[in-house]
């Protein structure tokens, strides 16, 4: 007698615990793919907006004009927000006529805080991918072990055990491990890719912060324009 060993039929014939494990893994996989697409396209937009602002910054425009323009935009690039926070603090301290080093230190602290906020925003939800990649195989393995136990308990009432009677129960159980790997592998690959992209953006922002600090250092202590 031929048995239908398709994945759909195996899932339908599996025990309730295995079905719950599979359903949970499928939902987790769907959530991880949502995060993956959101992060990949989001980071691509951030890199593009950073590059646009960097070209504008080095085009020779006046710093005050760039700062005023940043305040009128609805959406700004991370690098532009970094620039605005440093420029805002620098102008505030210069108006108070503090010494040059204090002006520079204040601007650097403001930019460092802004940089940390940007990194926190970029890294949001990335930890979820790491958790999916590390936990999903074990959840799938739990479903497999439970399914095999359930299959052997069912075989205790069978007088003659053959491969035909064992195979469906083992196959049902192994589906859970397969789906666990299906959820984990893309999450691990995407996590490594996204983490690398975030590191590149962080290096880009830190480099800009150092270059902008050098510019502010040359302007520190200058008289406040009226």
Coordinates of N, CA and C in Angstrom, one line a residue, residues 39 43 46 50 76-83 85 111-124 198 201-202 205:
X39 N 15.7 45.6 6.7 CA 17.1 46.1 7.1 C 17.9 46.2 5.8
X43 N 19.1 49.9 5.0 CA 20.6 50.3 5.1 C 21.0 50.8 3.7
X46 N 20.1 54.4 3.6 CA 20.9 55.2 4.5 C 22.3 55.4 3.8
X50 N 23.6 59.2 3.0 CA 24.9 59.6 3.5 C 25.8 60.1 2.4
X76 N 16.3 63.5 7.1 CA 17.7 63.8 6.9 C 18.5 62.5 7.1
X77 N 19.7 62.5 6.5 CA 20.6 61.3 6.5 C 21.3 61.2 7.9
X78 N 21.7 60.0 8.3 CA 22.4 59.9 9.6 C 23.6 60.8 9.7
X79 N 24.4 60.9 8.6 CA 25.5 61.8 8.6 C 25.1 63.3 8.7
X80 N 24.0 63.6 8.2 CA 23.5 65.0 8.3 C 23.0 65.3 9.7
X81 N 22.4 64.3 10.4 CA 22.0 64.5 11.8 C 23.3 64.6 12.7
X82 N 24.3 63.8 12.3 CA 25.5 63.9 13.1 C 26.2 65.3 12.9
X83 N 26.2 65.8 11.7 CA 26.7 67.1 11.5 C 25.9 68.2 12.2
X85 N 24.0 67.9 14.9 CA 24.2 67.9 16.4 C 25.5 68.5 16.8
X111 N 28.4 64.9 18.9 CA 28.4 64.0 17.8 C 28.6 62.6 18.2
X112 N 29.3 62.3 19.2 CA 29.5 60.9 19.7 C 28.2 60.4 20.2
X113 N 27.4 61.2 20.9 CA 26.1 60.8 21.4 C 25.1 60.5 20.2
X114 N 25.2 61.4 19.2 CA 24.4 61.2 18.0 C 24.7 60.0 17.3
X115 N 26.0 59.7 17.2 CA 26.5 58.5 16.5 C 26.0 57.2 17.2
X116 N 26.0 57.2 18.5 CA 25.5 56.1 19.3 C 24.0 55.9 19.0
X117 N 23.2 57.0 19.0 CA 21.8 56.9 18.7 C 21.6 56.3 17.3
X118 N 22.4 56.7 16.3 CA 22.2 56.2 15.0 C 22.5 54.7 14.9
X119 N 23.6 54.3 15.6 CA 23.9 52.9 15.6 C 22.8 52.1 16.3
X120 N 22.3 52.6 17.4 CA 21.2 51.9 18.1 C 20.0 51.7 17.2
X121 N 19.7 52.7 16.4 CA 18.6 52.6 15.4 C 18.8 51.6 14.3
X122 N 20.1 51.6 13.8 CA 20.4 50.7 12.7 C 20.4 49.2 13.2
X123 N 20.9 49.0 14.5 CA 21.0 47.7 15.0 C 19.7 47.1 15.5
X124 N 18.6 47.9 15.6 CA 17.3 47.5 16.0 C 16.8 46.3 15.2
X198 N 26.3 47.5 8.6 CA 26.3 48.5 9.7 C 27.7 48.9 10.1
X201 N 28.9 51.5 7.7 CA 28.2 52.8 7.9 C 28.8 53.5 9.1
X202 N 29.0 52.7 10.2 CA 29.6 53.2 11.4 C 31.0 53.8 11.1
X205 N 30.6 57.1 9.3 CA 30.2 58.2 10.2 C 31.3 58.6 11.1

